PDB file of C-alpha atoms in Angstrom:
ATOM      1  CA  ILE A 855       4.158   5.354  22.133  1.00 43.00           C
ATOM      2  CA  TYR A 856       5.157   1.867  21.124  1.00 43.00           C
ATOM      3  CA  ASP A 857       7.576   0.172  23.511  1.00 44.00           C
ATOM      4  CA  PRO A 858      10.693  -0.675  21.445  1.00 40.00           C
ATOM      5  CA  THR A 859      11.738  -3.329  23.995  1.00 39.00           C
ATOM      6  CA  GLN A 860       8.780  -5.513  23.042  1.00 42.00           C
ATOM      7  CA  SER A 861       8.579  -7.775  19.987  1.00 41.00           C
ATOM      8  CA  THR A 862       4.881  -6.985  19.609  1.00 49.00           C
ATOM      9  CA  LEU A 863       4.157  -3.274  19.872  1.00 67.00           C
ATOM     10  CA  THR A 864       1.058  -1.903  21.579  1.00 74.00           C
ATOM     11  CA  LEU A 865      -1.461  -0.247  19.295  1.00 78.00           C
ATOM     12  CA  PRO A 866      -3.108   3.063  20.197  1.00 80.00           C
ATOM     13  CA  THR A 867      -6.313   2.351  22.082  1.00 78.00           C
ATOM     14  CA  ALA A 868      -7.812   5.837  22.350  1.00 79.00           C
ATOM     15  CA  PRO A 869      -8.246   8.911  20.139  1.00 83.00           C
ATOM     16  CA  PHE A 870      -5.075  10.865  19.393  1.00 86.00           C
ATOM     17  CA  HIS A 871      -4.492  14.212  21.108  1.00 84.00           C
ATOM     18  CA  ASN A 872      -3.085  17.544  19.996  1.00 85.00           C
ATOM     19  CA  THR A 873       0.365  17.611  21.607  1.00 83.00           C
ATOM     20  CA  ALA A 874       3.217  20.071  21.133  1.00 81.00           C
ATOM     21  CA  ASN A 875       4.656  18.492  17.972  1.00 88.00           C
ATOM     22  CA  THR A 876       1.320  17.734  16.302  1.00 91.00           C
ATOM     23  CA  ARG A 877       0.971  19.625  13.014  1.00 89.00           C
ATOM     24  CA  SER A 878      -2.272  18.065  11.843  1.00 90.00           C
ATOM     25  CA  LEU A 879      -4.899  16.008  13.684  1.00 92.00           C
ATOM     26  CA  LEU A 880      -8.096  14.770  12.087  1.00 91.00           C
ATOM     27  CA  ASN A 881     -10.357  12.934  14.548  1.00 91.00           C
ATOM     28  CA  PHE A 882     -13.615  13.370  12.556  1.00 89.00           C
ATOM     29  CA  THR A 883     -15.620  13.843  15.745  1.00 85.00           C
ATOM     30  CA  ASN A 884     -18.966  15.618  16.090  1.00 80.00           C
ATOM     31  CA  ALA A 885     -19.777  15.015  12.408  1.00 80.00           C
ATOM     32  CA  GLY A 886     -17.001  17.405  11.387  1.00 86.00           C
ATOM     33  CA  ILE A 887     -14.131  17.339   8.900  1.00 90.00           C
ATOM     34  CA  TYR A 888     -11.616  19.743  10.428  1.00 89.00           C
ATOM     35  CA  ASP A 889      -8.085  19.900  11.786  1.00 90.00           C
ATOM     36  CA  SER A 890      -8.081  19.883  15.592  1.00 89.00           C
ATOM     37  CA  THR A 891      -4.745  21.738  15.666  1.00 88.00           C
ATOM     38  CA  GLY A 892      -6.244  24.702  13.820  1.00 86.00           C
ATOM     39  CA  LYS A 893      -3.190  24.803  11.522  1.00 86.00           C
ATOM     40  CA  ASN A 894      -4.820  23.544   8.322  1.00 88.00           C
ATOM     41  CA  ASN A 895      -7.883  24.099   6.191  1.00 88.00           C
ATOM     42  CA  LEU A 896      -9.578  21.157   4.489  1.00 89.00           C
ATOM     43  CA  LEU A 897     -11.039  21.137   0.978  1.00 89.00           C
ATOM     44  CA  ILE A 898     -13.575  18.381   0.303  1.00 89.00           C
ATOM     45  CA  TYR A 899     -13.928  16.949  -3.198  1.00 88.00           C
ATOM     46  CA  ASN A 900     -16.923  14.994  -4.474  1.00 89.00           C
ATOM     47  CA  ASP A 901     -18.612  12.763  -1.878  1.00 87.00           C
ATOM     48  CA  ALA A 902     -16.010  12.477   0.888  1.00 89.00           C
ATOM     49  CA  GLN A 903     -18.062  12.615   4.083  1.00 90.00           C
ATOM     50  CA  ILE A 904     -18.311  11.719   7.739  1.00 91.00           C
ATOM     51  CA  SER A 905     -19.521   8.244   8.674  1.00 90.00           C
ATOM     52  CA  THR A 906     -21.003   7.999  12.151  1.00 88.00           C
ATOM     53  CA  GLY A 907     -21.784   4.288  12.182  1.00 80.00           C
ATOM     54  CA  ALA A 908     -19.991   2.345  14.915  1.00 82.00           C
ATOM     55  CA  ALA A 909     -18.877  -0.349  12.464  1.00 83.00           C
ATOM     56  CA  ASN A 910     -16.873   2.176  10.448  1.00 88.00           C
ATOM     57  CA  THR A 911     -15.528   4.319  13.278  1.00 90.00           C
ATOM     58  CA  LYS A 912     -12.308   3.370  15.041  1.00 91.00           C
ATOM     59  CA  PHE A 913     -12.580   5.846  17.912  1.00 90.00           C
ATOM     60  CA  GLY A 914     -14.934   8.633  18.846  1.00 84.00           C
ATOM     61  CA  THR A 915     -18.079   9.492  16.946  1.00 84.00           C
ATOM     62  CA  GLY A 916     -17.031   9.482  13.297  1.00 88.00           C
ATOM     63  CA  SER A 917     -14.590   8.560  10.563  1.00 91.00           C
ATOM     64  CA  LEU A 918     -13.892   9.873   7.074  1.00 91.00           C
ATOM     65  CA  SER A 919     -15.722   7.915   4.379  1.00 91.00           C
ATOM     66  CA  PHE A 920     -14.689   7.640   0.731  1.00 91.00           C
ATOM     67  CA  PRO A 921     -17.719   5.807  -0.701  1.00 88.00           C
ATOM     68  CA  ASN A 922     -17.347   5.994  -4.484  1.00 86.00           C
ATOM     69  CA  GLN A 923     -13.646   5.858  -5.436  1.00 79.00           C
ATOM     70  CA  ASN A 924     -13.625   9.436  -6.742  1.00 83.00           C
ATOM     71  CA  GLU A 925     -13.228  11.501  -3.579  1.00 84.00           C
ATOM     72  CA  SER A 926     -10.358  13.263  -1.862  1.00 88.00           C
ATOM     73  CA  ILE A 927      -9.619  15.659   0.959  1.00 87.00           C
ATOM     74  CA  ARG A 928      -6.945  18.321   0.419  1.00 89.00           C
ATOM     75  CA  THR A 929      -5.288  19.815   3.460  1.00 87.00           C
ATOM     76  CA  THR A 930      -3.855  23.304   3.030  1.00 84.00           C
ATOM     77  CA  GLY A 931      -1.862  25.103   5.709  1.00 75.00           C
ATOM     78  CA  SER A 932       1.170  24.424   7.867  1.00 68.00           C
ATOM     79  CA  GLY A 933       0.716  20.743   8.776  1.00 60.00           C
ATOM     80  CA  ILE A 934       3.403  19.993   6.242  1.00 69.00           C
ATOM     81  CA  PRO A 935       6.171  20.953   5.295  1.00 75.00           C
ATOM     82  CA  ILE A 936       8.058  18.388   7.326  1.00 85.00           C
ATOM     83  CA  GLY A 937      11.376  19.561   5.898  1.00 86.00           C
ATOM     84  CA  THR A 938      14.270  17.350   7.005  1.00 91.00           C
ATOM     85  CA  ALA A 939      12.985  16.874  10.554  1.00 92.00           C
ATOM     86  CA  ALA A 940      11.994  13.681  12.319  1.00 94.00           C
ATOM     87  CA  PHE A 941       8.324  12.922  11.778  1.00 93.00           C
ATOM     88  CA  THR A 942       5.429  10.532  12.266  1.00 93.00           C
ATOM     89  CA  VAL A 943       2.529  10.184   9.837  1.00 93.00           C
ATOM     90  CA  GLU A 944      -0.132   7.801  11.083  1.00 94.00           C
ATOM     91  CA  MET A 945      -3.760   6.840  10.686  1.00 94.00           C
ATOM     92  CA  PHE A 946      -6.248   4.027  10.928  1.00 95.00           C
ATOM     93  CA  ALA A 947      -7.341   2.857   7.475  1.00 96.00           C
ATOM     94  CA  LYS A 948     -10.044   0.517   6.238  1.00 96.00           C
ATOM     95  CA  ILE A 949      -9.394  -0.310   2.579  1.00 94.00           C
ATOM     96  CA  ASN A 950     -12.242  -1.877   0.609  1.00 92.00           C
ATOM     97  CA  ASN A 951     -10.733  -1.602  -2.892  1.00 90.00           C
ATOM     98  CA  ALA A 952      -7.208  -2.962  -2.599  1.00 90.00           C
ATOM     99  CA  SER A 953      -7.115  -3.871  -6.305  1.00 88.00           C
ATOM    100  CA  HIS A 954      -7.343  -0.175  -7.235  1.00 88.00           C
ATOM    101  CA  ASN A 955      -3.958   0.605  -5.628  1.00 90.00           C
ATOM    102  CA  PRO A 956      -5.319   3.284  -3.296  1.00 91.00           C
ATOM    103  CA  SER A 957      -3.269   6.168  -1.997  1.00 91.00           C
ATOM    104  CA  LEU A 958      -3.901   6.953   1.679  1.00 94.00           C
ATOM    105  CA  ILE A 959      -1.897  10.170   1.882  1.00 92.00           C
ATOM    106  CA  ARG A 960       0.237  12.006  -0.675  1.00 89.00           C
ATOM    107  CA  THR A 961       1.802  15.446  -0.860  1.00 85.00           C
ATOM    108  CA  THR A 962       0.496  17.611  -3.682  1.00 80.00           C
ATOM    109  CA  GLY A 963       3.923  17.566  -5.319  1.00 73.00           C
ATOM    110  CA  GLY A 964       4.001  13.774  -5.201  1.00 71.00           C
ATOM    111  CA  SER A 965       7.283  13.560  -3.310  1.00 76.00           C
ATOM    112  CA  PHE A 966       5.761  11.694  -0.359  1.00 86.00           C
ATOM    113  CA  VAL A 967       3.221   8.882  -0.330  1.00 91.00           C
ATOM    114  CA  ILE A 968       1.718   6.131   1.802  1.00 94.00           C
ATOM    115  CA  GLN A 969      -0.187   3.741  -0.429  1.00 94.00           C
ATOM    116  CA  TYR A 970      -1.285   0.149  -0.911  1.00 95.00           C
ATOM    117  CA  TYR A 971      -0.152  -0.681  -4.415  1.00 93.00           C
ATOM    118  CA  GLY A 972       0.065  -3.986  -6.234  1.00 92.00           C
ATOM    119  CA  GLY A 973      -0.535  -6.004  -3.071  1.00 95.00           C
ATOM    120  CA  GLU A 974       2.094  -4.223  -1.011  1.00 96.00           C
ATOM    121  CA  TRP A 975       2.490  -1.277   1.303  1.00 97.00           C
ATOM    122  CA  GLU A 976       4.637   1.421  -0.302  1.00 96.00           C
ATOM    123  CA  VAL A 977       5.981   4.468   1.507  1.00 95.00           C
ATOM    124  CA  GLY A 978       8.483   7.195   0.795  1.00 91.00           C
ATOM    125  CA  ASN A 979       9.203   9.097  -2.393  1.00 88.00           C
ATOM    126  CA  GLU A 980       7.443   8.567  -5.692  1.00 85.00           C
ATOM    127  CA  PRO A 981       7.889   7.116  -8.258  1.00 86.00           C
ATOM    128  CA  THR A 982       9.881   4.451  -6.381  1.00 90.00           C
ATOM    129  CA  PRO A 983       9.046   4.415  -2.646  1.00 92.00           C
ATOM    130  CA  VAL A 984      11.990   3.229  -0.558  1.00 94.00           C
ATOM    131  CA  ILE A 985       9.963   0.746   1.510  1.00 96.00           C
ATOM    132  CA  GLN A 986       7.831  -1.742  -0.395  1.00 96.00           C
ATOM    133  CA  VAL A 987       6.554  -4.784   1.474  1.00 96.00           C
ATOM    134  CA  ALA A 988       3.935  -7.312   0.414  1.00 97.00           C
ATOM    135  CA  GLN A 989       0.943  -8.022   2.624  1.00 96.00           C
ATOM    136  CA  THR A 990      -2.496  -9.387   1.809  1.00 95.00           C
ATOM    137  CA  ILE A 991      -5.053  -7.179   3.505  1.00 94.00           C
ATOM    138  CA  GLN A 992      -8.699  -7.802   4.315  1.00 93.00           C
ATOM    139  CA  ALA A 993     -11.610  -5.576   3.381  1.00 91.00           C
ATOM    140  CA  ASP A 994     -13.716  -4.094   6.192  1.00 90.00           C
ATOM    141  CA  ARG A 995     -10.811  -4.313   8.657  1.00 94.00           C
ATOM    142  CA  TRP A 996      -9.027  -1.451  10.381  1.00 95.00           C
ATOM    143  CA  TYR A 997      -5.242  -1.235  10.011  1.00 96.00           C
ATOM    144  CA  HIS A 998      -3.053   1.129  11.974  1.00 96.00           C
ATOM    145  CA  VAL A 999      -0.500   2.559   9.548  1.00 96.00           C
ATOM    146  CA  ALA A1000       2.442   4.555  10.890  1.00 96.00           C
ATOM    147  CA  LEU A1001       5.482   5.907   9.067  1.00 95.00           C
ATOM    148  CA  THR A1002       8.329   7.424  11.065  1.00 95.00           C
ATOM    149  CA  ARG A1003      11.682   9.075  10.478  1.00 94.00           C
ATOM    150  CA  ASP A1004      13.875   9.415  13.558  1.00 95.00           C
ATOM    151  CA  ALA A1005      16.600  11.963  14.362  1.00 95.00           C
ATOM    152  CA  SER A1006      19.179   9.683  12.705  1.00 95.00           C
ATOM    153  CA  ASP A1007      17.231   9.680   9.417  1.00 95.00           C
ATOM    154  CA  ASN A1008      15.977   6.095   9.738  1.00 96.00           C
ATOM    155  CA  LEU A1009      12.634   5.537   8.009  1.00 95.00           C
ATOM    156  CA  ARG A1010      10.343   2.789   9.332  1.00 96.00           C
ATOM    157  CA  LEU A1011       6.883   1.522   8.470  1.00 96.00           C
ATOM    158  CA  PHE A1012       4.620  -0.034  11.103  1.00 96.00           C
ATOM    159  CA  ILE A1013       1.386  -1.883  10.355  1.00 96.00           C
ATOM    160  CA  ASP A1014      -0.717  -2.829  13.372  1.00 94.00           C
ATOM    161  CA  GLY A1015       2.258  -2.429  15.683  1.00 92.00           C
ATOM    162  CA  GLU A1016       4.747  -4.481  13.687  1.00 93.00           C
ATOM    163  CA  GLN A1017       7.570  -3.068  11.635  1.00 94.00           C
ATOM    164  CA  LYS A1018       7.136  -4.048   7.987  1.00 95.00           C
ATOM    165  CA  GLY A1019      10.138  -4.270   5.719  1.00 94.00           C
ATOM    166  CA  ALA A1020      13.646  -3.162   6.527  1.00 94.00           C
ATOM    167  CA  THR A1021      14.602   0.162   8.052  1.00 95.00           C
ATOM    168  CA  SER A1022      15.615   2.612   5.334  1.00 94.00           C
ATOM    169  CA  ALA A1023      18.758   4.371   6.557  1.00 95.00           C
ATOM    170  CA  ASN A1024      19.958   7.835   5.513  1.00 94.00           C
ATOM    171  CA  TYR A1025      16.472   8.921   4.490  1.00 93.00           C
ATOM    172  CA  THR A1026      17.176  12.651   4.260  1.00 93.00           C
ATOM    173  CA  THR A1027      14.465  13.837   1.861  1.00 89.00           C
ATOM    174  CA  ASN A1028      13.465  17.455   2.427  1.00 88.00           C
ATOM    175  CA  PHE A1029       9.662  17.548   2.204  1.00 83.00           C
ATOM    176  CA  THR A1030       8.806  21.106   1.290  1.00 80.00           C
ATOM    177  CA  ALA A1031       5.214  20.666   0.091  1.00 73.00           C
ATOM    178  CA  ALA A1032       2.690  22.321   2.387  1.00 71.00           C
ATOM    179  CA  ASP A1033      -0.441  20.565   1.115  1.00 86.00           C
ATOM    180  CA  TYR A1034      -1.432  16.921   0.929  1.00 87.00           C
ATOM    181  CA  PHE A1035      -4.275  14.720  -0.275  1.00 90.00           C
ATOM    182  CA  LEU A1036      -6.122  12.062   1.684  1.00 92.00           C
ATOM    183  CA  GLY A1037      -7.698   9.153  -0.177  1.00 90.00           C
ATOM    184  CA  ASN A1038      -6.424  10.036  -3.633  1.00 88.00           C
ATOM    185  CA  ILE A1039      -3.381  11.256  -5.540  1.00 84.00           C
ATOM    186  CA  THR A1040      -5.104  14.450  -6.722  1.00 78.00           C
ATOM    187  CA  ASN A1041      -8.396  16.258  -6.217  1.00 70.00           C
ATOM    188  CA  ILE A1042      -9.888  15.259  -9.581  1.00 66.00           C
ATOM    189  CA  GLY A1043     -11.180  11.843  -8.579  1.00 58.00           C
ATOM    190  CA  GLY A1044     -11.291   8.712 -10.691  1.00 60.00           C
ATOM    191  CA  SER A1045     -11.148   5.101  -9.572  1.00 64.00           C
ATOM    192  CA  SER A1046      -7.442   4.483 -10.197  1.00 71.00           C
ATOM    193  CA  ARG A1047      -5.321   5.151  -7.088  1.00 83.00           C
ATOM    194  CA  SER A1048      -8.321   6.398  -5.090  1.00 88.00           C
ATOM    195  CA  LEU A1049      -9.511   4.906  -1.823  1.00 92.00           C
ATOM    196  CA  LYS A1050     -12.872   3.280  -1.270  1.00 91.00           C
ATOM    197  CA  GLY A1051     -13.092   2.883   2.469  1.00 92.00           C
ATOM    198  CA  PHE A1052     -12.491   4.854   5.637  1.00 94.00           C
ATOM    199  CA  LEU A1053      -9.803   6.798   7.480  1.00 95.00           C
ATOM    200  CA  ASP A1054      -9.765   7.728  11.158  1.00 94.00           C
ATOM    201  CA  GLU A1055      -7.349   9.406  13.567  1.00 94.00           C
ATOM    202  CA  VAL A1056      -5.058  10.919  10.937  1.00 94.00           C
ATOM    203  CA  ARG A1057      -2.121  12.595  12.694  1.00 93.00           C
ATOM    204  CA  ILE A1058       1.069  14.247  11.441  1.00 91.00           C
ATOM    205  CA  THR A1059       3.800  14.899  13.989  1.00 91.00           C
ATOM    206  CA  VAL A1060       6.905  16.921  13.073  1.00 92.00           C
ATOM    207  CA  GLY A1061      10.060  16.749  15.180  1.00 92.00           C
ATOM    208  CA  GLN A1062       9.333  13.361  16.739  1.00 91.00           C
ATOM    209  CA  ALA A1063       9.352   9.706  15.656  1.00 93.00           C
ATOM    210  CA  ARG A1064       6.606   8.445  17.954  1.00 90.00           C
ATOM    211  CA  TYR A1065       7.296   4.788  17.180  1.00 88.00           C
ATOM    212  CA  THR A1066      10.697   3.101  16.915  1.00 83.00           C
ATOM    213  CA  ALA A1067      11.908  -0.479  17.112  1.00 72.00           C
TER     214      ALA A1067
END
């Protein structure tokens, strides 16, 4: 957990683990695309696949590769709904097509999104995410992306251990969707809004804001 007493927060340095509040955990180890919590099934569209090369793996033995800008992974099960509870959605992301406005994670109903759009990180509810903050990102570089809502309904975005943008207070959205997409806004592919790059250590925690500041 980040130490909120420090101005620079400590990034995770080891693979995430399945703890009590973890609703979905995708480590992509052992050449597998599966949820380590056992709560969700994963549907793979087009050429989404495991990459085992060290250069494109943050931790462990693999990451999830989206090589052609037309892939997605759909998670079905009980990882979401989050409801109105505190939560943390986090991952390591390597974005190699920033100009295509890629979505990293999005509920199937579109009510929740983490995306890099128009040169800025955008998180919250579509069509107008409540936190939008500009940042120029580099291709072939891992970024730790974490979105949290605490018990007081404060929404915060952290990139590489630093809070980005202002805290969004009174964020009370009830997320009822049970399914979500990784790397795209739908399962049908296409280059617009799809990710070309890699994801690793994707974790959804319900009932706990793991990072605060």
